[in-house]
PDB file of C-alpha atoms and ligand atoms in Angstrom:
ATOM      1  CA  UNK S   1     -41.210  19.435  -9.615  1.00 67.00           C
ATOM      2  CA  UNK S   2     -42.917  18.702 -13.476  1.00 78.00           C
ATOM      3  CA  UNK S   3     -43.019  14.893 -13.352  1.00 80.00           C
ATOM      4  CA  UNK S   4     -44.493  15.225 -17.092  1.00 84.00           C
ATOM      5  CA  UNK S   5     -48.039  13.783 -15.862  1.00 90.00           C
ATOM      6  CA  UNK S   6     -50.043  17.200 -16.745  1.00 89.00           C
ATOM      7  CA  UNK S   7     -51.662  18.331 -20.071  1.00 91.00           C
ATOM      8  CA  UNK S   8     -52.531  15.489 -22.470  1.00 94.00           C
ATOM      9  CA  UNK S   9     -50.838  12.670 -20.524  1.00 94.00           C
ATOM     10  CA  UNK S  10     -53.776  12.874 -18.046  1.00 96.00           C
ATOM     11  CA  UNK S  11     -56.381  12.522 -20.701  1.00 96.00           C
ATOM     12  CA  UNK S  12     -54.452   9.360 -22.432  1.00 96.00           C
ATOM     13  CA  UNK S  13     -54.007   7.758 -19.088  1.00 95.00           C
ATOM     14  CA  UNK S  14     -57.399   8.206 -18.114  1.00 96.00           C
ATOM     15  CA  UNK S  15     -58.354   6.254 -21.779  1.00 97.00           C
ATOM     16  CA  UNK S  16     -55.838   3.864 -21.863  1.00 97.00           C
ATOM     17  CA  UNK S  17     -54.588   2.564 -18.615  1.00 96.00           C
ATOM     18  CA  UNK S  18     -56.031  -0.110 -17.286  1.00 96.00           C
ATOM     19  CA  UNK S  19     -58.251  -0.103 -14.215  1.00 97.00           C
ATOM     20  CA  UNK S  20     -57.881  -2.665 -11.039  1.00 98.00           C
ATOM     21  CA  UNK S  21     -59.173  -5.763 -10.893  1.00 97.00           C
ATOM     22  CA  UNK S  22     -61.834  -6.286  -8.503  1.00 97.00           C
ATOM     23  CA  UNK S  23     -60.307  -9.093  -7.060  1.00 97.00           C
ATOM     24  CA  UNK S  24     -57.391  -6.531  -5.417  1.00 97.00           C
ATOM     25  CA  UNK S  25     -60.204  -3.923  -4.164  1.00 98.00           C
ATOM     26  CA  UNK S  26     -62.051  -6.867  -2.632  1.00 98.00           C
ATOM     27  CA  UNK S  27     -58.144  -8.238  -1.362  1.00 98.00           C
ATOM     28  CA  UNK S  28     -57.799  -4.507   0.286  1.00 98.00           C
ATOM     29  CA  UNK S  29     -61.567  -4.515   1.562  1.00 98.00           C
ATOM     30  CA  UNK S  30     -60.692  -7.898   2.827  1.00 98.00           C
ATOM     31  CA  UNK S  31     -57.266  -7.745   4.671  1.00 98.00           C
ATOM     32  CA  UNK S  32     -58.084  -4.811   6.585  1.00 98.00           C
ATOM     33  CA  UNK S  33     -61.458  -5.176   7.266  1.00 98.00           C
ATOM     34  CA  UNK S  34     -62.552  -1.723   5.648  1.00 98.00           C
ATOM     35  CA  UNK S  35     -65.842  -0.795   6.224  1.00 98.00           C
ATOM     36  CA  UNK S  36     -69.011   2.111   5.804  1.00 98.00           C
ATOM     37  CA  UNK S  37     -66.910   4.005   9.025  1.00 98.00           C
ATOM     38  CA  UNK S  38     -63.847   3.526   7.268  1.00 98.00           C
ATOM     39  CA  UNK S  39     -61.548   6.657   5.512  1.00 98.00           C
ATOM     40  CA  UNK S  40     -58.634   5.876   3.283  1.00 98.00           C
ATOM     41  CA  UNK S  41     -55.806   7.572   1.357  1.00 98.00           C
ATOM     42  CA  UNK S  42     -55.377   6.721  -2.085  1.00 98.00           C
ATOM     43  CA  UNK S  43     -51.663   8.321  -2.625  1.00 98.00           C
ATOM     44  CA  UNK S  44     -50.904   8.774  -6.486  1.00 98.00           C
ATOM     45  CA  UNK S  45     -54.431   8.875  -7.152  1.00 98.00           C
ATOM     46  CA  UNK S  46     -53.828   9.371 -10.724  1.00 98.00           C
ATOM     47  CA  UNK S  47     -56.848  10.169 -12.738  1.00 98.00           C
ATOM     48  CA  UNK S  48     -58.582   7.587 -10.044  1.00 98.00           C
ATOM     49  CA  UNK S  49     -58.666   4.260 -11.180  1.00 98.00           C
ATOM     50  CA  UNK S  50     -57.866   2.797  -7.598  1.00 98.00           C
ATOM     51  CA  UNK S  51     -59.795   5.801  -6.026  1.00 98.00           C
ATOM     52  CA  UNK S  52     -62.921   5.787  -7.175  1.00 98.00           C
ATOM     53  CA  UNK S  53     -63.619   1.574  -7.048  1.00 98.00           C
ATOM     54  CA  UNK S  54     -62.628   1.636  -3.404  1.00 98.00           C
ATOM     55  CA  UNK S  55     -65.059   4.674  -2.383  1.00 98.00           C
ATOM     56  CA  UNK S  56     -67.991   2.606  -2.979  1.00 96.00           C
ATOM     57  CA  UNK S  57     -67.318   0.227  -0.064  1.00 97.00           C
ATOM     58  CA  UNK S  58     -65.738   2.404   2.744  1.00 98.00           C
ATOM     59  CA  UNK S  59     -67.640   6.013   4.148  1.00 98.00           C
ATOM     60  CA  UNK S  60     -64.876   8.270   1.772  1.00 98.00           C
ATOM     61  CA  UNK S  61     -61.728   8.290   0.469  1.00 98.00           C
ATOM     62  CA  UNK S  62     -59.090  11.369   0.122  1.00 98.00           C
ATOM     63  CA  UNK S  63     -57.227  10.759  -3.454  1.00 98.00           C
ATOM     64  CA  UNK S  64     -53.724  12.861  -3.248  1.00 98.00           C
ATOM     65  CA  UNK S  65     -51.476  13.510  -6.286  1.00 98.00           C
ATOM     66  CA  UNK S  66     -49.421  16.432  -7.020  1.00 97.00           C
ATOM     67  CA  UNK S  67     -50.948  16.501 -10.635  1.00 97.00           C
ATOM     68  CA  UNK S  68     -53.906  19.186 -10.679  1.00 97.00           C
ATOM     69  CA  UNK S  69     -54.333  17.747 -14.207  1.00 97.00           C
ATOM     70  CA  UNK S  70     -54.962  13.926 -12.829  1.00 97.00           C
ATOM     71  CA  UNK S  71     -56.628  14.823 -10.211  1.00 98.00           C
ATOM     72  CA  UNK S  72     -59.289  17.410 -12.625  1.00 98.00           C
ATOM     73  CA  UNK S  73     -59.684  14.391 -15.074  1.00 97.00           C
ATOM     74  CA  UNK S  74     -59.906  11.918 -11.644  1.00 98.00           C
ATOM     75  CA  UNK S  75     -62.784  14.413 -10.500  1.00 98.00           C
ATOM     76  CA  UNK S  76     -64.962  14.668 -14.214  1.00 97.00           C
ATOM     77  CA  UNK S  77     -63.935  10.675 -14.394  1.00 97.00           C
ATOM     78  CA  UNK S  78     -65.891  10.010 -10.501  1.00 98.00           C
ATOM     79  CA  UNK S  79     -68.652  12.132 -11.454  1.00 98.00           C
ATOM     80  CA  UNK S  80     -69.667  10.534 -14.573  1.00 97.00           C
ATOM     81  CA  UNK S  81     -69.315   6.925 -12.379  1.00 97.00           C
ATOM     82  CA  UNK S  82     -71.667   9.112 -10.355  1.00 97.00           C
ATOM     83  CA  UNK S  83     -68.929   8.662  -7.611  1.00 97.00           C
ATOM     84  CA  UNK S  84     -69.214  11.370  -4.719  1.00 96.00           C
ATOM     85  CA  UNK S  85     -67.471  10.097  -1.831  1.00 97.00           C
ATOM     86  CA  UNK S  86     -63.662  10.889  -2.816  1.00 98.00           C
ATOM     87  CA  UNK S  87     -62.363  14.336  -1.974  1.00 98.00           C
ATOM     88  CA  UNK S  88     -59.406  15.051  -4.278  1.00 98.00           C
ATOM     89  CA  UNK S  89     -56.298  16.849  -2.961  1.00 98.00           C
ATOM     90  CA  UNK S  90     -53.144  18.095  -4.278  1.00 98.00           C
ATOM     91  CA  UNK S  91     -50.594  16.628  -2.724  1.00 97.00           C
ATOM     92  CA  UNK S  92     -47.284  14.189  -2.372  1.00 97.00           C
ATOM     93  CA  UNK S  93     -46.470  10.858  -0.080  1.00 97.00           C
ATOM     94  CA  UNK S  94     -44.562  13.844   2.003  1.00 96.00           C
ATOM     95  CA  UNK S  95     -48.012  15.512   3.253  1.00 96.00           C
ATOM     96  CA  UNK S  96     -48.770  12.502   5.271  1.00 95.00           C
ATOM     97  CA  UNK S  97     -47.714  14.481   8.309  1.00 93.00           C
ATOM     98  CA  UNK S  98     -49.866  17.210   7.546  1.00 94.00           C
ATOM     99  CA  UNK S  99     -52.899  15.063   6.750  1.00 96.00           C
ATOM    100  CA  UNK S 100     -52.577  13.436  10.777  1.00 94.00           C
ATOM    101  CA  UNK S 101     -52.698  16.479  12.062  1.00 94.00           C
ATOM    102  CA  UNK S 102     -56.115  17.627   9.343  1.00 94.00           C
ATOM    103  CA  UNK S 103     -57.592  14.600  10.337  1.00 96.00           C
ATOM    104  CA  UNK S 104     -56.853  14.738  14.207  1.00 94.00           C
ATOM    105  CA  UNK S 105     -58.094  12.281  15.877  1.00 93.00           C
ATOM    106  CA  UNK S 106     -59.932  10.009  12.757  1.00 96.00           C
ATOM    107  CA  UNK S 107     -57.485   7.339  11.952  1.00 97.00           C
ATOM    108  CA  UNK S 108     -58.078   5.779   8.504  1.00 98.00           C
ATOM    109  CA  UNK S 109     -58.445   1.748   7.266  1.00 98.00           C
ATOM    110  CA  UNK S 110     -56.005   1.802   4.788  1.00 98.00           C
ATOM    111  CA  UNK S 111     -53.569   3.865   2.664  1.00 98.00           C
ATOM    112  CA  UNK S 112     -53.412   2.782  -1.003  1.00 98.00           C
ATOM    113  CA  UNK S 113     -50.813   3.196  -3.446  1.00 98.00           C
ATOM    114  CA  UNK S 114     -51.275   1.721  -6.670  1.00 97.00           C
ATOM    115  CA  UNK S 115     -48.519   1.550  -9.616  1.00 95.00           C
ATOM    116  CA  UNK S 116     -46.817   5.103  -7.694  1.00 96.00           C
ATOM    117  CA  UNK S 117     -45.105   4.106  -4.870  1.00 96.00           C
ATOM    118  CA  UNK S 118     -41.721   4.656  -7.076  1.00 92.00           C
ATOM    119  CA  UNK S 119     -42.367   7.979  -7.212  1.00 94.00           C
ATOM    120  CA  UNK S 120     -42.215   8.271  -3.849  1.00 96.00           C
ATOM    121  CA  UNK S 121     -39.732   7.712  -0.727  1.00 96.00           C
ATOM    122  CA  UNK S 122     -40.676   3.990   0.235  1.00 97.00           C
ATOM    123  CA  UNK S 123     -39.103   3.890   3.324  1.00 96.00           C
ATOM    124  CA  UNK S 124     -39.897   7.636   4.542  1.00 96.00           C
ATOM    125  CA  UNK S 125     -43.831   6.488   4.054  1.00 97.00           C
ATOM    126  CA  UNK S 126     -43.965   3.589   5.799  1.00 97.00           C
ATOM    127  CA  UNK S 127     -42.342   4.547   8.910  1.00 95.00           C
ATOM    128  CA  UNK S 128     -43.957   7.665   8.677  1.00 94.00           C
ATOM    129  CA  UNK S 129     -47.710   5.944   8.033  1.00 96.00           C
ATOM    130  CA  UNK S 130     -48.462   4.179  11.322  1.00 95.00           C
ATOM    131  CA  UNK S 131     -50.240   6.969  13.439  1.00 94.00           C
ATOM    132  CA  UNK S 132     -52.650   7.496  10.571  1.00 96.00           C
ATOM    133  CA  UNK S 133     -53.700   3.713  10.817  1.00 97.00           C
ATOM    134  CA  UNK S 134     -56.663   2.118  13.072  1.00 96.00           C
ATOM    135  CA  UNK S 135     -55.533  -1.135  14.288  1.00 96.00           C
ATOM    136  CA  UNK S 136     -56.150  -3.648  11.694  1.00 97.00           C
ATOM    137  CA  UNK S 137     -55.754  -1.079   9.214  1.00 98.00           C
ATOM    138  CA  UNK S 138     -53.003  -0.566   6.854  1.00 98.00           C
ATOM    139  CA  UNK S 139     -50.843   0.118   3.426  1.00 98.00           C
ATOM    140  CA  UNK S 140     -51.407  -1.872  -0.127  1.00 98.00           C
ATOM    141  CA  UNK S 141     -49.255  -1.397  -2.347  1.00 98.00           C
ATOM    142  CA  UNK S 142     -50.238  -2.549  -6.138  1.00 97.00           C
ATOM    143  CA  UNK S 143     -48.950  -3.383  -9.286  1.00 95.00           C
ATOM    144  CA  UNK S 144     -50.945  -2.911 -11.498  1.00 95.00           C
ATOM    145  CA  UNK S 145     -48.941  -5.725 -14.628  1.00 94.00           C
ATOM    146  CA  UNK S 146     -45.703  -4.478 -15.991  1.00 92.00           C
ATOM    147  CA  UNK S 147     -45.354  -1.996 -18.723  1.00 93.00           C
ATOM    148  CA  UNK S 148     -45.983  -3.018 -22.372  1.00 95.00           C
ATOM    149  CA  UNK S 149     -42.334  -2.790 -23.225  1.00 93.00           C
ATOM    150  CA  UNK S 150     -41.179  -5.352 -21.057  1.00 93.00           C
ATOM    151  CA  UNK S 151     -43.659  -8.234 -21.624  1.00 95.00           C
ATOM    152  CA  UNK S 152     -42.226 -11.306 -22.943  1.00 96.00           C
ATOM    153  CA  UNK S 153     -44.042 -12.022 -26.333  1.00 98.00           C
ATOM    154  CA  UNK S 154     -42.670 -10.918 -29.837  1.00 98.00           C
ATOM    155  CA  UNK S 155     -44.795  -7.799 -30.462  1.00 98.00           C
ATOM    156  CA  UNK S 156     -43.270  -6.578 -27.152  1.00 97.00           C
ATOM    157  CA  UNK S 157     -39.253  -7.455 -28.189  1.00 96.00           C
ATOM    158  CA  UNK S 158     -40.452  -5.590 -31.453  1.00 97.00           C
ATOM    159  CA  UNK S 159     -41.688  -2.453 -29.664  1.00 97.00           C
ATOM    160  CA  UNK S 160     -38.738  -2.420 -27.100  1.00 94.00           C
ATOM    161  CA  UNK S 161     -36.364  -2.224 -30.102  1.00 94.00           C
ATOM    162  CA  UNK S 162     -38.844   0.303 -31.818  1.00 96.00           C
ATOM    163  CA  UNK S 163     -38.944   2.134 -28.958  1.00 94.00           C
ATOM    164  CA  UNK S 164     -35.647   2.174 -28.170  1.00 92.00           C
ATOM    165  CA  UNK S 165     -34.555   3.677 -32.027  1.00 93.00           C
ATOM    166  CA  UNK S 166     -37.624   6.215 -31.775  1.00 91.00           C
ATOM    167  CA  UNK S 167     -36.005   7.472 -28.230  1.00 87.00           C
ATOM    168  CA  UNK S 168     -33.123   7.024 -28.479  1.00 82.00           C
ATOM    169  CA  UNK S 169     -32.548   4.627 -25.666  1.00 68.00           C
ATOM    170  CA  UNK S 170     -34.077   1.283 -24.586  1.00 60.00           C
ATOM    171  CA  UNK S 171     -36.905   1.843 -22.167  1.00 62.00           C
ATOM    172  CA  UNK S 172     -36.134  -0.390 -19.190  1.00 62.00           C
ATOM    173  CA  UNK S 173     -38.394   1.164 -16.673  1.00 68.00           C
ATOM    174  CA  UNK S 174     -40.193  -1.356 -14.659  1.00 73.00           C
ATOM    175  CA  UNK S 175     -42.302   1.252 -12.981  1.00 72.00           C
ATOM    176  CA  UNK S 176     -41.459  -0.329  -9.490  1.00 72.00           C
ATOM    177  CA  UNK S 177     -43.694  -3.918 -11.222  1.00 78.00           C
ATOM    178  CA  UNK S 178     -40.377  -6.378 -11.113  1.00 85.00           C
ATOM    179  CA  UNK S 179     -39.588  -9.009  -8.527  1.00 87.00           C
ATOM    180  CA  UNK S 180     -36.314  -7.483  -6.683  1.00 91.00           C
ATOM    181  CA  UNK S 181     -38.349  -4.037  -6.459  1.00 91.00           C
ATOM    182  CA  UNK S 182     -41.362  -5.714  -4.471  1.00 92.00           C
ATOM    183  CA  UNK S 183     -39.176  -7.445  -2.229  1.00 95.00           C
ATOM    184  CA  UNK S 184     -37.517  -4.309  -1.437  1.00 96.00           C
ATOM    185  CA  UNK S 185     -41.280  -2.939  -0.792  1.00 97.00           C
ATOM    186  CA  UNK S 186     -42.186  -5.848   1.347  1.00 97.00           C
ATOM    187  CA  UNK S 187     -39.065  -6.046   3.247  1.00 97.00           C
ATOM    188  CA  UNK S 188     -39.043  -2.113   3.876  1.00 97.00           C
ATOM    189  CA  UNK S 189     -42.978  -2.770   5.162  1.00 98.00           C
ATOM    190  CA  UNK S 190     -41.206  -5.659   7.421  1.00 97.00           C
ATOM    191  CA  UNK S 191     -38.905  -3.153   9.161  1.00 97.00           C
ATOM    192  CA  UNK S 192     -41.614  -0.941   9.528  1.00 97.00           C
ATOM    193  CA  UNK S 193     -43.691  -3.135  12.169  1.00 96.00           C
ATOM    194  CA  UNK S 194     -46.664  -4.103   8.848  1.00 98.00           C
ATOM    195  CA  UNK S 195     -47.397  -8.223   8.805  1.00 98.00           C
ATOM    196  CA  UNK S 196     -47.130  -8.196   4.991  1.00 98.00           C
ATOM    197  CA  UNK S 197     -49.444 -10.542   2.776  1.00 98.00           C
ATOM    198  CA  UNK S 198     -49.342 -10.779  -0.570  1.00 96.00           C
ATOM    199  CA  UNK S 199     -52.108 -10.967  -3.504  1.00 97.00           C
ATOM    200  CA  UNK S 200     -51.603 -12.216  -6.840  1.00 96.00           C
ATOM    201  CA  UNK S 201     -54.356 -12.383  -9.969  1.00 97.00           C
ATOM    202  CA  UNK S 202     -53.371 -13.141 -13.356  1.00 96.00           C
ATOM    203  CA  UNK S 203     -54.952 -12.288 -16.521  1.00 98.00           C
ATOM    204  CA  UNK S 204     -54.337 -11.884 -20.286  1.00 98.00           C
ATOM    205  CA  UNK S 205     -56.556  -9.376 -22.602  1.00 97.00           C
ATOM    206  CA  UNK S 206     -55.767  -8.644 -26.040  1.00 98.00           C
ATOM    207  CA  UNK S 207     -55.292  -4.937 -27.395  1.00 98.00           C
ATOM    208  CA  UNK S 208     -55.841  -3.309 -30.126  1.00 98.00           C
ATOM    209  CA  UNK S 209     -53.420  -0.912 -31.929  1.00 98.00           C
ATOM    210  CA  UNK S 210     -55.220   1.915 -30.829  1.00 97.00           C
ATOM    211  CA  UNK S 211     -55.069   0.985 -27.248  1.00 97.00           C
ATOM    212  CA  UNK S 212     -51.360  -0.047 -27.230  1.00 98.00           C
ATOM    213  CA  UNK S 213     -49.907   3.247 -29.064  1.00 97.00           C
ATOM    214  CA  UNK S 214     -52.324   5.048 -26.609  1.00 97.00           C
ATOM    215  CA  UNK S 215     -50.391   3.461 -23.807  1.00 96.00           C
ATOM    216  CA  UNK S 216     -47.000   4.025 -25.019  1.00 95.00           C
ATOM    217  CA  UNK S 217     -48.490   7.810 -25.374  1.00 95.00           C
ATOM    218  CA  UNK S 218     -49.593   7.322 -21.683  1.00 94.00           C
ATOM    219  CA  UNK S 219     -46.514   6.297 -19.859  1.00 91.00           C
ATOM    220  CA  UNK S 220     -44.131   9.340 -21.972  1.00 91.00           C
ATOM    221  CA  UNK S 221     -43.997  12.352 -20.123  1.00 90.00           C
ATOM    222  CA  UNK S 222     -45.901  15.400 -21.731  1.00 91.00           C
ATOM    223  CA  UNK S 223     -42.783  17.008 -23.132  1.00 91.00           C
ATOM    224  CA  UNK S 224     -41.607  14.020 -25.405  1.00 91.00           C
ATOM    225  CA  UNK S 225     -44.785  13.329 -26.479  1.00 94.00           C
ATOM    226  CA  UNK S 226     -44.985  13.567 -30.319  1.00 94.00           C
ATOM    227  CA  UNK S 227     -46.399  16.806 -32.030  1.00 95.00           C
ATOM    228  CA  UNK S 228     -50.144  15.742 -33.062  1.00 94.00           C
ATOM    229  CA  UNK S 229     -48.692  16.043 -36.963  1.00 97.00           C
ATOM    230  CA  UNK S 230     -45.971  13.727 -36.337  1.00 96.00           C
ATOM    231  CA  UNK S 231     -48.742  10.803 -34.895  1.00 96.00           C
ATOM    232  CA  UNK S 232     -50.328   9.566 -37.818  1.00 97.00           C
ATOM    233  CA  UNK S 233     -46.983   8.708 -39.618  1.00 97.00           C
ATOM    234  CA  UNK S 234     -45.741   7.140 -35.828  1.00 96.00           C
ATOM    235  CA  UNK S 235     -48.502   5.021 -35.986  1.00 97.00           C
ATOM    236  CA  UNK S 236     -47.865   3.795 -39.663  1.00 98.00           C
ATOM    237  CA  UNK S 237     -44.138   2.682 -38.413  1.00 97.00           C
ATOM    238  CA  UNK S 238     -44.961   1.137 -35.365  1.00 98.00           C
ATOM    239  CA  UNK S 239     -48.106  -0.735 -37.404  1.00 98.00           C
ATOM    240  CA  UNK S 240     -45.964  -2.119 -39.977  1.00 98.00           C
ATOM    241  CA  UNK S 241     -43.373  -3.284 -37.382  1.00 98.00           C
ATOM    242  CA  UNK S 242     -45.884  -4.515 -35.116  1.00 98.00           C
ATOM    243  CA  UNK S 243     -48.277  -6.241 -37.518  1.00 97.00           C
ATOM    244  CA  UNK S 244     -46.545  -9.740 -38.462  1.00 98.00           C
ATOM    245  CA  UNK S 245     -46.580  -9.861 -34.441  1.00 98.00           C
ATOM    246  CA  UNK S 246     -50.342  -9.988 -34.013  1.00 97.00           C
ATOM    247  CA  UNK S 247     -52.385 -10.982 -31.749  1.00 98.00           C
ATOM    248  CA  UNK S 248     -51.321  -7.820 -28.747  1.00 98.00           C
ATOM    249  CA  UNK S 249     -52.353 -10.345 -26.163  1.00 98.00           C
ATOM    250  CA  UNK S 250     -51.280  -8.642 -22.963  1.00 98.00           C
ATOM    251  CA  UNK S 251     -50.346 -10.326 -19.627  1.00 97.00           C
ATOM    252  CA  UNK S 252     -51.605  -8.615 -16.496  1.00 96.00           C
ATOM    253  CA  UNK S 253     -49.800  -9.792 -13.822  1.00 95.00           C
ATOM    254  CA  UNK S 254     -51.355  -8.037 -10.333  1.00 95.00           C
ATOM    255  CA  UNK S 255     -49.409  -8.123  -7.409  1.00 95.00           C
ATOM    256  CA  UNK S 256     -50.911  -6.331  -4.071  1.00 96.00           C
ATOM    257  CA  UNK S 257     -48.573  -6.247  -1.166  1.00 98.00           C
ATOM    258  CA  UNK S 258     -50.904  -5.949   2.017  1.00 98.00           C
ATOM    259  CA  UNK S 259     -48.850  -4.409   5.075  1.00 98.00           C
ATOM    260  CA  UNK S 260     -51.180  -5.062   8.232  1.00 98.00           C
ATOM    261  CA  UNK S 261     -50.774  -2.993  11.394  1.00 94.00           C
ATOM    262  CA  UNK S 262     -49.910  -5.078  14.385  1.00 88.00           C
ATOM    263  CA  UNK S 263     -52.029  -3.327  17.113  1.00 73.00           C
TER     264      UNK S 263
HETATM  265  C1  SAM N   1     -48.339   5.868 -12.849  1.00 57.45           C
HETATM  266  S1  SAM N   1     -49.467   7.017 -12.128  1.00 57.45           S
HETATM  267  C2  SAM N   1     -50.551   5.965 -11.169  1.00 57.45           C
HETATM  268  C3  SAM N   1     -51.901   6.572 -10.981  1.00 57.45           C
HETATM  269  C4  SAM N   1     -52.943   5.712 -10.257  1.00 57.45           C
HETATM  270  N1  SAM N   1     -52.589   5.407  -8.890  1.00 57.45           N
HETATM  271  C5  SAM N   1     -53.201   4.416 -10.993  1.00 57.45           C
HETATM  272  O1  SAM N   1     -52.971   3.369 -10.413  1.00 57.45           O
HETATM  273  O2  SAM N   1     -53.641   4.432 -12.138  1.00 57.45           O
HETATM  274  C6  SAM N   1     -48.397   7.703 -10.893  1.00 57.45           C
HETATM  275  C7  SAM N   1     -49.025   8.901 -10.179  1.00 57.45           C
HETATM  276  O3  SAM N   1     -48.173   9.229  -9.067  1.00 57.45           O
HETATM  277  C8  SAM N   1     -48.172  10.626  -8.923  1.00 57.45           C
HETATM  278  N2  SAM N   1     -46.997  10.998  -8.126  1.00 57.45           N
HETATM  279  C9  SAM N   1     -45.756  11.243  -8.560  1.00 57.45           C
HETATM  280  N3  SAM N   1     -44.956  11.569  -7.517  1.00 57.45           N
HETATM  281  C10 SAM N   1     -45.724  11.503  -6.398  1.00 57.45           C
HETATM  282  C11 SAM N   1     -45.487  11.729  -5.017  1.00 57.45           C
HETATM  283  N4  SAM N   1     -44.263  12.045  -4.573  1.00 57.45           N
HETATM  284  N5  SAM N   1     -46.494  11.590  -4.137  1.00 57.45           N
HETATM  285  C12 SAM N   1     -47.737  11.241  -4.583  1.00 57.45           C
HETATM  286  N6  SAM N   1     -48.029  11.001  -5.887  1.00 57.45           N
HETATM  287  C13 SAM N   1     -47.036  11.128  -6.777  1.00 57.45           C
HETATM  288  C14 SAM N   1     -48.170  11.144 -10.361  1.00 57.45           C
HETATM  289  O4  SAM N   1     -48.598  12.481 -10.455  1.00 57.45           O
HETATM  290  C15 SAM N   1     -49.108  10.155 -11.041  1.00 57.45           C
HETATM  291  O5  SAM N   1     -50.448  10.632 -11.056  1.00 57.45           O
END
C-alpha cells in the first residue's frame, strides 16, 4: 500500500523534520543497557533520523521501512554522517517474524520506533516482539513533539484554519503524539509483559518560514502536494496570514516510552 511517503516527501522530510534529541538516544542507550555487542531494529526508519544517531553506540542497527524512497535518502543521509553500521531494509512492523528467524539465534537490545508506531498494529508488535529481545532489552517508542498544526500559540490557530480552507478539512492528526494515544501505547506494552518507563525533554526552537512551509510540505502525502508552480503563490498566502503571528517559536515536547523485558 502507497502511504504517500515516496518521491519528494522523502527529500522534504529529510530537510525539514527534526532530528532526536540526544537526551532520548542516551534514555534508550541507558534503559536497556545497549552496548558495542548490541543489534537493534529501528522500525519506520524514515530517512534515519533515529537510525543513524543510535548506530554509533551499539555494534549495528537494521533500519526497516516500506519506503524504498526513505530508506535511499536514509542511506545517502548515513553516508555523508560517514555512518556505516546501519543496514537498511524494506520492510513493515509485520516482518518481525521473518527477521527472528534471519537473525536466528542473535537476539537484539532494543527495537525503536520513533514518531511511526501509528502506522503500525500496536498491539500485534508488542506481543509479537519478545523473542527478538535479550533480557534487559526492549521497545522505545518516541514522540518526536506534536505536529505544527496543533501547537498552542497563535501562528499555529492561524495555520490550522489556513490549513484547514487550503484542504479542505481541519487537520487534526496527532500522529500518535497526544496524551490518550500514549497511554494506549504504554498500557498495550503493560499487557504485553514490558516494565514501561517513561522519558520526557522539553524544548522550544524558533523557525523560520522556510522551515515551517517545508514541514507542512513534509507531513502531506506526495499526491496532495502542490504543483511546484502553485508554491510560490502558497507561500505568499500563508506569509501574509502568518506574519502578524511572528516569532514561529516551536514547542518540542519528547516523550519516549521505554518497555523493558522482564527476563
Ligand atoms: C513519520 S515517518 C517517521 C520516520 C522516522 N522514524 C523519524 O522518526 O523521523 C513514518 C515512517 O513510517 C513508515 N511506515 C509506515 N507504515 C509502516 C509500517 N507498517 N511498518 C513500518 N514502517 C512504516 C513510513 O514509510 C515512514 O517512513
Amino acid at each position: 500500500m502507497d502511504l504517500g511517503f515516496g518521491g519528494e516527501v522523502a527529500d522534504l522530510y529529510h530537510r525539514y523534520r527534526r532530528g532526536y534529541p540526544s537526551g532520548s538516544i542516551g534514555a534508550c542507550v541507558d534503559a536497556f543497557s545497549l552496548n558495542g555487542d548490541d543489534l537493534v531494529i529501528d522500525l519506520g526508519c524514515g530517512t534515519g533520523q533515529l537510525a543513524t544517531p543510535i548506530a554509533s553506540q551499539v555494534r549495528a542497527v537494521i533500519g526497516v521501512d516500506p519506503e524504498p524512497d526513505m530508506l535511499a535518502r536514509a542511506r545517502s543521509a548515513a553516508q555523508d554522517q560517514g555512518v556505516a553500521k546501519v543496514a537498511w531494509m524494506v520492510g513493515s512492523d509485520s516482518d518481525l517474524p521473518l527477521l527472528r528467524s534471519l537473525l536466528g539465534e542473535q537476539s537484539v537490545g532494543a527495537v525503536t520506533i520513533g514518531q511511526a508506531l501509528h502506522w503500525m498494529d500496536h498491539e500485534a508488535l508488542f506481543a509479537a516482539v519478545d523473542p527478538l529481545l535479550r533480557p534487559g532489552g526492549g521497545v522505545m517508542v518516541v514522540a518526536n513533539g506534536i505536529p505544527l498544526w496543533l501547537q498552542d500559540s497563535d501562528w499555529s490557530r492561524a495555520l490550522r484554519e489556513w490549513l484547514s480552507d487550503w484542504l479542505g478539512a481541519g487537520p487534526a492528526n496527532s500522529c500518535g503524539t497526544d496524551d490518550a494515544t500514549q497511554q494506549r501505547y504504554r498500557q498495550s506494552l503493560m499487557t504485553n509483559g514490558f516494565e514501561v518507563s517513561k522519558v520526557e525533554l522539553d524544548y522550544a526552537d524558533e523557525l523560520d518560514f522556510d522551515h515551517l512551509l517545508g514541514g507542512i510540505y513534509s507531513a502531506l502525502p506526495v499526491d496532495r502536494l502542490p504543483a511546484p508552480e502553485e508554491r510560490p503563490q502558497l507561500a505568499a498566502e500563508l506569509q501574509e496570514v502568518l506574519r502578524p503571528h511572528r516569532p514561529y517559536v516551536e514547542q518540542v515536547p519528547v516523550r519516549a516510552l521505554l518497555g523493558t523485558k522482564v527476563a
